[in-house]
mmCIF file of C-alpha atoms and ligand atoms in Angstrom:
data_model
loop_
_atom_site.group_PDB
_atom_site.id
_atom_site.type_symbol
_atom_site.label_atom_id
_atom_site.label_comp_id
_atom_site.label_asym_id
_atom_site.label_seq_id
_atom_site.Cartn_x
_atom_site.Cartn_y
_atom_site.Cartn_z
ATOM 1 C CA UNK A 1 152.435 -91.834 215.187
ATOM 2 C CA UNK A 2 151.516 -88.297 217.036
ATOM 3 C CA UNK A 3 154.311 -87.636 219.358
ATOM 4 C CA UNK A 4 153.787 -84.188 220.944
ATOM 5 C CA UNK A 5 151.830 -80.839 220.173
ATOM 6 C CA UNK A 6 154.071 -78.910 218.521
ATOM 7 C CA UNK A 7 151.483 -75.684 217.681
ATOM 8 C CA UNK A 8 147.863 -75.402 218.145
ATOM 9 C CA UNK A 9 146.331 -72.764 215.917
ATOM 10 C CA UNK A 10 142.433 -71.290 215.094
ATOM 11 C CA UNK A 11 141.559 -74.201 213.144
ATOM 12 C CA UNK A 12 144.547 -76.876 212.941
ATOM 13 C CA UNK A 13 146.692 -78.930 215.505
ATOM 14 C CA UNK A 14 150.365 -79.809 214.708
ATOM 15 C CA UNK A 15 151.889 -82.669 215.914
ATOM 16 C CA UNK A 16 155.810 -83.478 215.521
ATOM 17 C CA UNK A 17 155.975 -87.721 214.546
ATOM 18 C CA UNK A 18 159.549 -89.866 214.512
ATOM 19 C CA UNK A 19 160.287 -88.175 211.274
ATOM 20 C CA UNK A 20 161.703 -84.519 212.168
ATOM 21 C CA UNK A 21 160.633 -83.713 208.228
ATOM 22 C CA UNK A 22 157.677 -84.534 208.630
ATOM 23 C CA UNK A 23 154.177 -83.046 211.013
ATOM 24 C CA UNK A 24 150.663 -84.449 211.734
ATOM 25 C CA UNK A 25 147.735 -82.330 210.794
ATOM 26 C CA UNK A 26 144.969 -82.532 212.581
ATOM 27 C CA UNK A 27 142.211 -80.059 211.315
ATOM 28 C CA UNK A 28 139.555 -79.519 214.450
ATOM 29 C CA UNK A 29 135.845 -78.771 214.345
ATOM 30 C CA UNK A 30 136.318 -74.975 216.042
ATOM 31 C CA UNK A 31 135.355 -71.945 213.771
ATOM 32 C CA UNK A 32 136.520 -68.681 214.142
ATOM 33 C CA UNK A 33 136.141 -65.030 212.599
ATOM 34 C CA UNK A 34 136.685 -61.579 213.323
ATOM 35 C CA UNK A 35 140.240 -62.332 214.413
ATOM 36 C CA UNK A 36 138.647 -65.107 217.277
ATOM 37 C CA UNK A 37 135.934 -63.006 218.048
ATOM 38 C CA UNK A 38 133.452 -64.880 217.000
ATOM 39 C CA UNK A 39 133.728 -68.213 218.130
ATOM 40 C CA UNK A 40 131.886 -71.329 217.069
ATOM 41 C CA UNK A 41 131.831 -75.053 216.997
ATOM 42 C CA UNK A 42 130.640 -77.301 214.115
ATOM 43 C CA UNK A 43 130.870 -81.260 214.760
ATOM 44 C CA UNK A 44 132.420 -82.679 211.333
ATOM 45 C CA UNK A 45 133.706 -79.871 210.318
ATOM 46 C CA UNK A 46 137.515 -80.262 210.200
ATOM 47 C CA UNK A 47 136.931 -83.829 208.915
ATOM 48 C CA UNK A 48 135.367 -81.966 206.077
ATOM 49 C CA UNK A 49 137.684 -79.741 205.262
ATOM 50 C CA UNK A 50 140.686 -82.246 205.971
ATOM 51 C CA UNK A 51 138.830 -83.985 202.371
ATOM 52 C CA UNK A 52 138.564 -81.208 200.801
ATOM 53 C CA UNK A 53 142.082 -79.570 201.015
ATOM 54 C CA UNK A 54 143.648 -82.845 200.303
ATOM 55 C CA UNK A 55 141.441 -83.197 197.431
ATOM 56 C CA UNK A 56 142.200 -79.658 195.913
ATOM 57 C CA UNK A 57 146.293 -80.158 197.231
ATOM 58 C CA UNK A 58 146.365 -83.007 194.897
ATOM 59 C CA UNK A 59 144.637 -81.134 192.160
ATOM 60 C CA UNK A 60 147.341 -78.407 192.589
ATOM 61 C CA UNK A 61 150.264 -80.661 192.745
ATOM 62 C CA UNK A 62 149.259 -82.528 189.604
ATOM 63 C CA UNK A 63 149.205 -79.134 187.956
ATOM 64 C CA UNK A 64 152.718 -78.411 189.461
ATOM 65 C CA UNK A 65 152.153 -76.904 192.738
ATOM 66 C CA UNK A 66 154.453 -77.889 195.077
ATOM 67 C CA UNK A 67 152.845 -78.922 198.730
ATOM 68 C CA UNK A 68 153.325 -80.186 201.871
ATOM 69 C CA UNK A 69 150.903 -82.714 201.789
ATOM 70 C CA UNK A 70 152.370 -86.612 202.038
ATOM 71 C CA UNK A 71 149.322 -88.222 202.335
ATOM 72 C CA UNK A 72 146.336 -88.200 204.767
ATOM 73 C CA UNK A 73 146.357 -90.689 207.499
ATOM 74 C CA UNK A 74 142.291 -90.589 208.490
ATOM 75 C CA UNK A 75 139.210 -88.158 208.304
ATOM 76 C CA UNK A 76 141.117 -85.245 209.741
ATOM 77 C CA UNK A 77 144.719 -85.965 210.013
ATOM 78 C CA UNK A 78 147.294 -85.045 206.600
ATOM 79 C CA UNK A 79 150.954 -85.979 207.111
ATOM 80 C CA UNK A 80 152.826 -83.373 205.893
ATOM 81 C CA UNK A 81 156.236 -82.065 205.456
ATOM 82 C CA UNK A 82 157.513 -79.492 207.835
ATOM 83 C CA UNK A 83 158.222 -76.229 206.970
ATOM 84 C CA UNK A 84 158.704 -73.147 208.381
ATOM 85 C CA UNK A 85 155.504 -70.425 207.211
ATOM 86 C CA UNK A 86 156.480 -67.649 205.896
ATOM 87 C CA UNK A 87 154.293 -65.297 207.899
ATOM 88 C CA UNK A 88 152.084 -63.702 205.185
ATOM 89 C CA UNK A 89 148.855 -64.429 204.006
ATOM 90 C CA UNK A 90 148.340 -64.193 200.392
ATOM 91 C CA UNK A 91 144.805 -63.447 199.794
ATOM 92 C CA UNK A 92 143.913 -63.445 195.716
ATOM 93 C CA UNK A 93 140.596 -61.793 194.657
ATOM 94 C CA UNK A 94 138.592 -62.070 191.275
ATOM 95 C CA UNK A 95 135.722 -60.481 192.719
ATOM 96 C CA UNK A 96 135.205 -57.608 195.317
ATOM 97 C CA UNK A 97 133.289 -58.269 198.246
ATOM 98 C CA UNK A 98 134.512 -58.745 202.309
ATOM 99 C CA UNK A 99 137.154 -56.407 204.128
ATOM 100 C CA UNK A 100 138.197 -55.130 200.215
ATOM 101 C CA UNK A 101 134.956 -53.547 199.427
ATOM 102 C CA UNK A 102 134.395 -52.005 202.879
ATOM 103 C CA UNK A 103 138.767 -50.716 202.817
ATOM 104 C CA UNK A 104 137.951 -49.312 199.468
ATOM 105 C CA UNK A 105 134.498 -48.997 198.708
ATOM 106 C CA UNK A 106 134.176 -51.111 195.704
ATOM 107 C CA UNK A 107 130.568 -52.611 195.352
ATOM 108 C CA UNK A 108 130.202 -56.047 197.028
ATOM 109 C CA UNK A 109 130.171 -58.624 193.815
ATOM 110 C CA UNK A 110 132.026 -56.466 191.471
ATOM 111 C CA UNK A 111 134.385 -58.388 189.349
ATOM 112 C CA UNK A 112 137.043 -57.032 189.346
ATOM 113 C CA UNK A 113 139.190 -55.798 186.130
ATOM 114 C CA UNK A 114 142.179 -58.034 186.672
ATOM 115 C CA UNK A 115 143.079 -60.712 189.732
ATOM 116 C CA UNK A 116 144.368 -58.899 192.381
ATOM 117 C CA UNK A 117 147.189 -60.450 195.236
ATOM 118 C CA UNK A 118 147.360 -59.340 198.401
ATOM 119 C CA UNK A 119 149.725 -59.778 201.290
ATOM 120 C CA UNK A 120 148.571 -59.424 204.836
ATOM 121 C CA UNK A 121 150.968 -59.925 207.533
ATOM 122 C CA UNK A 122 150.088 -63.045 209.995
ATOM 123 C CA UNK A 123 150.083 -61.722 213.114
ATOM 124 C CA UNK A 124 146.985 -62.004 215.303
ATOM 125 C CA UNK A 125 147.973 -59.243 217.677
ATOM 126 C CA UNK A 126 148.189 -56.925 215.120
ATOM 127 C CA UNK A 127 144.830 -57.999 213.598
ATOM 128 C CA UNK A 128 146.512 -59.388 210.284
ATOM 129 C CA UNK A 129 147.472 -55.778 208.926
ATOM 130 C CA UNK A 130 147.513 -55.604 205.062
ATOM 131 C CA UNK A 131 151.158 -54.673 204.035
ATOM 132 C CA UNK A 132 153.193 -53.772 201.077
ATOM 133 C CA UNK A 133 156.280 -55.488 199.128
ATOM 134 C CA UNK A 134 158.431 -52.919 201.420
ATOM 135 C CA UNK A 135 157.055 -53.629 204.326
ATOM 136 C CA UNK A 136 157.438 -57.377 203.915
ATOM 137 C CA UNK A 137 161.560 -56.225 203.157
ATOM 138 C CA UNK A 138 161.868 -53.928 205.857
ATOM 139 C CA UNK A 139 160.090 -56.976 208.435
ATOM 140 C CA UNK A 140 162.139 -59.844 206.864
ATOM 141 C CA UNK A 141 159.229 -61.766 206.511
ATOM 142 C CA UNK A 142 161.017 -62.989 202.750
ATOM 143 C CA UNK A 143 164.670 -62.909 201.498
ATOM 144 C CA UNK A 144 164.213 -60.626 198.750
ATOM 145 C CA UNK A 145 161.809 -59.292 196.008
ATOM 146 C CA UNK A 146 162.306 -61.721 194.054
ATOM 147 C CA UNK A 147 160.735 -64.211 196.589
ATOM 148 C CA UNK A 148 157.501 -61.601 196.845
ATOM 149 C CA UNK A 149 157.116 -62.543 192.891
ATOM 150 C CA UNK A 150 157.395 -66.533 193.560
ATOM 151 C CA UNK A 151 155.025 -66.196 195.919
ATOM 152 C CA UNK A 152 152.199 -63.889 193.536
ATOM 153 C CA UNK A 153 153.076 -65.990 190.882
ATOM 154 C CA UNK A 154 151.842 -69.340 193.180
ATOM 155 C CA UNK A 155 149.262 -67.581 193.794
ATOM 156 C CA UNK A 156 148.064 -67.002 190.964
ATOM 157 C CA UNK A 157 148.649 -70.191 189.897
ATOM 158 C CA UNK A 158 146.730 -71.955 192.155
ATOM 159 C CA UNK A 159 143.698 -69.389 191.283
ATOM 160 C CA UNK A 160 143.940 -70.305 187.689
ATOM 161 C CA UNK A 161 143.633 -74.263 188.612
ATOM 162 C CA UNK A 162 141.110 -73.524 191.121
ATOM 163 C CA UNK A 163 138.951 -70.923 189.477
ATOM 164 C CA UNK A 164 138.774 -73.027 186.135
ATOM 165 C CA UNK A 165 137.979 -76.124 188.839
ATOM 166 C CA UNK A 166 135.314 -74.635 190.867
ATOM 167 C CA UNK A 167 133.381 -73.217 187.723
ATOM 168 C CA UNK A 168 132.966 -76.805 186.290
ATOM 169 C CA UNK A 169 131.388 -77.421 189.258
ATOM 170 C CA UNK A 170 129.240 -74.135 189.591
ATOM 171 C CA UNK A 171 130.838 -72.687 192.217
ATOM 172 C CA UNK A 172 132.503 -69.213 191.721
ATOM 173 C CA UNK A 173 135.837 -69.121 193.315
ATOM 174 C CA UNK A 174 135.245 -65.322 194.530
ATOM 175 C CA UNK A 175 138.577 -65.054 197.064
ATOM 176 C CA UNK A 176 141.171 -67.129 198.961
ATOM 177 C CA UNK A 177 143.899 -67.059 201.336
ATOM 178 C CA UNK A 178 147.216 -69.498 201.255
ATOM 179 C CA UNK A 179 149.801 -69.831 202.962
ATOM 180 C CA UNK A 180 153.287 -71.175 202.280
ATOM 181 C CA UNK A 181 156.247 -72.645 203.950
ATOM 182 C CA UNK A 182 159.916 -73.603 203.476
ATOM 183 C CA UNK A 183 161.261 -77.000 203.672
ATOM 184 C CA UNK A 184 164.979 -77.855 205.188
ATOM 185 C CA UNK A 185 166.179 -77.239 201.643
ATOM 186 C CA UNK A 186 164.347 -73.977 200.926
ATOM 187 C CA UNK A 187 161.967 -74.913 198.191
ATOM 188 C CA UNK A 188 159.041 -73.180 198.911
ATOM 189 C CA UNK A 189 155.941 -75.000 199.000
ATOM 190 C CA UNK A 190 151.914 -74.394 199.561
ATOM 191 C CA UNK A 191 151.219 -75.150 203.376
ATOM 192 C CA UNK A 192 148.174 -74.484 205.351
ATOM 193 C CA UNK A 193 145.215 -75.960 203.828
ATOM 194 C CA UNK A 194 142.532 -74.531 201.289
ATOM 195 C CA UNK A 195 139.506 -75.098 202.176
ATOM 196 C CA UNK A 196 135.737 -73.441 202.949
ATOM 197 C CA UNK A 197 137.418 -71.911 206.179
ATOM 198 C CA UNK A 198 139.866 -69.687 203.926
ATOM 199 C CA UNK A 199 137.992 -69.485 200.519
ATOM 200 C CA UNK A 200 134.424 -67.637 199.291
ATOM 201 C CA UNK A 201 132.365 -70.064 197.226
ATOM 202 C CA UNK A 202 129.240 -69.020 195.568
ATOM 203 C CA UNK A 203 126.869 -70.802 193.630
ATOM 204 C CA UNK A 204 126.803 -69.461 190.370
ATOM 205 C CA UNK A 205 122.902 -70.322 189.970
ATOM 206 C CA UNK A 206 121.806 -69.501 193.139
ATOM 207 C CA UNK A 207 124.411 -66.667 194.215
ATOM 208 C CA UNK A 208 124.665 -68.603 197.942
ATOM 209 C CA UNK A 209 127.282 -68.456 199.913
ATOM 210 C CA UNK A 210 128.644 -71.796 200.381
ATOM 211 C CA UNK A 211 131.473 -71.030 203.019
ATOM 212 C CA UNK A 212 132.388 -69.420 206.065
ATOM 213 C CA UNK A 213 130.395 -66.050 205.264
ATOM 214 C CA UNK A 214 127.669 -68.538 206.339
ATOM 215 C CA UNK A 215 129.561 -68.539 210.162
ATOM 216 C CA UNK A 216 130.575 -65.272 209.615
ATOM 217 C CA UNK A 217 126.585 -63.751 208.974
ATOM 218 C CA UNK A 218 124.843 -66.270 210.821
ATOM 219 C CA UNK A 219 123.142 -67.712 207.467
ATOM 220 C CA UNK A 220 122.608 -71.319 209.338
ATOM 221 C CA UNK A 221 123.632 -74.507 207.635
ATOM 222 C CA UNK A 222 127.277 -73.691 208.012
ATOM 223 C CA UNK A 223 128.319 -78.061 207.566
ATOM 224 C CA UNK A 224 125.771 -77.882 204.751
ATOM 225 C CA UNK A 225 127.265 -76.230 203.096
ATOM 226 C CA UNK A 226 130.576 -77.616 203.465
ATOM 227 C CA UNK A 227 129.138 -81.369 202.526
ATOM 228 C CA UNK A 228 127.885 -79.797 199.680
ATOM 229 C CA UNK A 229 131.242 -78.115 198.391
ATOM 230 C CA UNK A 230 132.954 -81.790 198.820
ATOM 231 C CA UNK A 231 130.255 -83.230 197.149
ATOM 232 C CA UNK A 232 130.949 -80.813 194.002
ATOM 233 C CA UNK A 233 134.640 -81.580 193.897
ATOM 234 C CA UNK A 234 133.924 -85.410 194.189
ATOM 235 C CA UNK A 235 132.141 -85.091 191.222
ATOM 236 C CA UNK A 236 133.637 -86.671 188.095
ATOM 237 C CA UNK A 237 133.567 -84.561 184.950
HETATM 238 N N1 UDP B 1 140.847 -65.130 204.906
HETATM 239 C C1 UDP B 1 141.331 -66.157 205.680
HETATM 240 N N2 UDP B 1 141.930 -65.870 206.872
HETATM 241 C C2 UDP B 1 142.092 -64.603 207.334
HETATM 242 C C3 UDP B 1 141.587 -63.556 206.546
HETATM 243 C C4 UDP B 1 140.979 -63.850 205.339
HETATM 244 O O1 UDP B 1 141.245 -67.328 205.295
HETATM 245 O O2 UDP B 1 142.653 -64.418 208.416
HETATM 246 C C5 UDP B 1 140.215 -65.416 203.613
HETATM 247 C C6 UDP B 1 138.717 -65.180 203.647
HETATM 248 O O3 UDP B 1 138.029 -66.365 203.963
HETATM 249 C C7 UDP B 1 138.433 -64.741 202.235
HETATM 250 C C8 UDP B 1 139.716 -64.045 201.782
HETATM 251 O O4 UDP B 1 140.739 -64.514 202.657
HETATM 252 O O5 UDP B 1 138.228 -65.866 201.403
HETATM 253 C C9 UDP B 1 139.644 -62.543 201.842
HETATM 254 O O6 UDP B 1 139.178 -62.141 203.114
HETATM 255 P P1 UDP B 1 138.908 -60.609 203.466
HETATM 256 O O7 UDP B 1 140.195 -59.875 203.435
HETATM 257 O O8 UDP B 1 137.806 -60.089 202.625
HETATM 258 O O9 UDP B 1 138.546 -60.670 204.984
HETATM 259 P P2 UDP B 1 137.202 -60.665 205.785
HETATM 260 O O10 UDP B 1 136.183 -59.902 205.015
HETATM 261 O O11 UDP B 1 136.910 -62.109 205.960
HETATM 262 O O12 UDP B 1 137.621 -59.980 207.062
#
């Protein structure tokens, strides 16, 4: 079905298939942080977090979240629908901690008074600069303003599903990042993948961290930790 790389990023693969609509996924076992500084390996890993963001896509597109998952073909490849990313990285917050405590000096763990939407723009070179609605204008990364308010409202969205999620499973949904992309007809749809790689999990009875952080500090049992955030959203409640 692969046919030819078409983009090889930090943590994903992209193949082109006989269907120009349509792109293999293949989510690889590499970890990264610190904009590639840091780099690691963990054997399993992108078969992990292929499960997971396919099982959390579906959860979003039965609550009417448009995606670009079709289906997924194995342990770590998704077909999915091409699109082209619109280069920012929308990172929602509900509770202070990582680069916004240390940018603003809020206390790590602080809930914060409402949920807060950020844009950052995707460019490695640049180290992923946090930007403004004006800045995303004045760079073209969107058509207009009223795309910039799609986009928070998605967000949001998919923090509302995934918060309420997550807590019936004792994890605390402290931050994400998404991504999204535009399809041939311009309907804009969540791309990327959600997973342990681009969200904070804690446990709400233990307070660990149950994602990347764990790469990121060097807390050990990175796949662990993974397993065990799969295991939670397999759970029937
Ligand atoms: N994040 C991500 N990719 C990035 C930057 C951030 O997936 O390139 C996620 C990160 O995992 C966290 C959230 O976005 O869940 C907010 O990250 P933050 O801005 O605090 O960055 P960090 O402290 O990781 O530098």
């Amino acid at each position: 079905m692969k046919k030819e790389l078409l983009y090889e990023g930090k943590a994903k693969k992209l193949y082109t298939t006989e269907n120009p609509d349509q792109l293999i996924a293949e989510f690889k076992d590499d970890l990264t942080a610190f904009n590639a500084q840091k780099k690691g390996e963990e054997s399993g890993k992108g078969a992990l977090n292929c499960q997971i963001s396919t099982q959390l896509f579906k959860l979003l597109e039965d609550a009417g979240i448009r995606t670009h998952l079709i289906e997924t073909i194995d342990a770590n490849h998704q077909l999915v629908k091409k699109v082209e990313i619109i280069p920012i990285e929308v990172v929602v917050r509900n509770t202070a901690t990582g680069s916004l405590s240390k940018r603003l000096g809020i206390e790590d763990g602080k809930e914060l008074p409402f949920v807060l939407v950020e844009f950052y723009l995707k460019d490695d070179a640049l180290n992923d600069p946090i930007i403004c609605d004006d800045h995303c204008l004045m760079l073209g990364l969107v058509e207009d303003r009223s795309e910039l308010e799609v986009l928070r409202e998605k967000a949001r969205k998919i923090n509302e599903v995934l918060k309420a999620f997550f807590a019936e499973r004792r994890l605390k949904l402290v931050d994400f990042k998404v991504e999204f992309g535009k399809d041939s007809e311009g309907n804009i749809l969540l791309s990327d993948e959600i997973s342990p790689d681009s969200c904070r999990f804690w446990d709400m009875d233990t307070g660990e961290k149950m994602d990347k952080d764990r790469f990121r500090e060097n807390l050990g049992n990175v796949k662990v930790a993974y397993e065990e955030v799969l295991r939670r959203i397999l759970e029937e409640k």
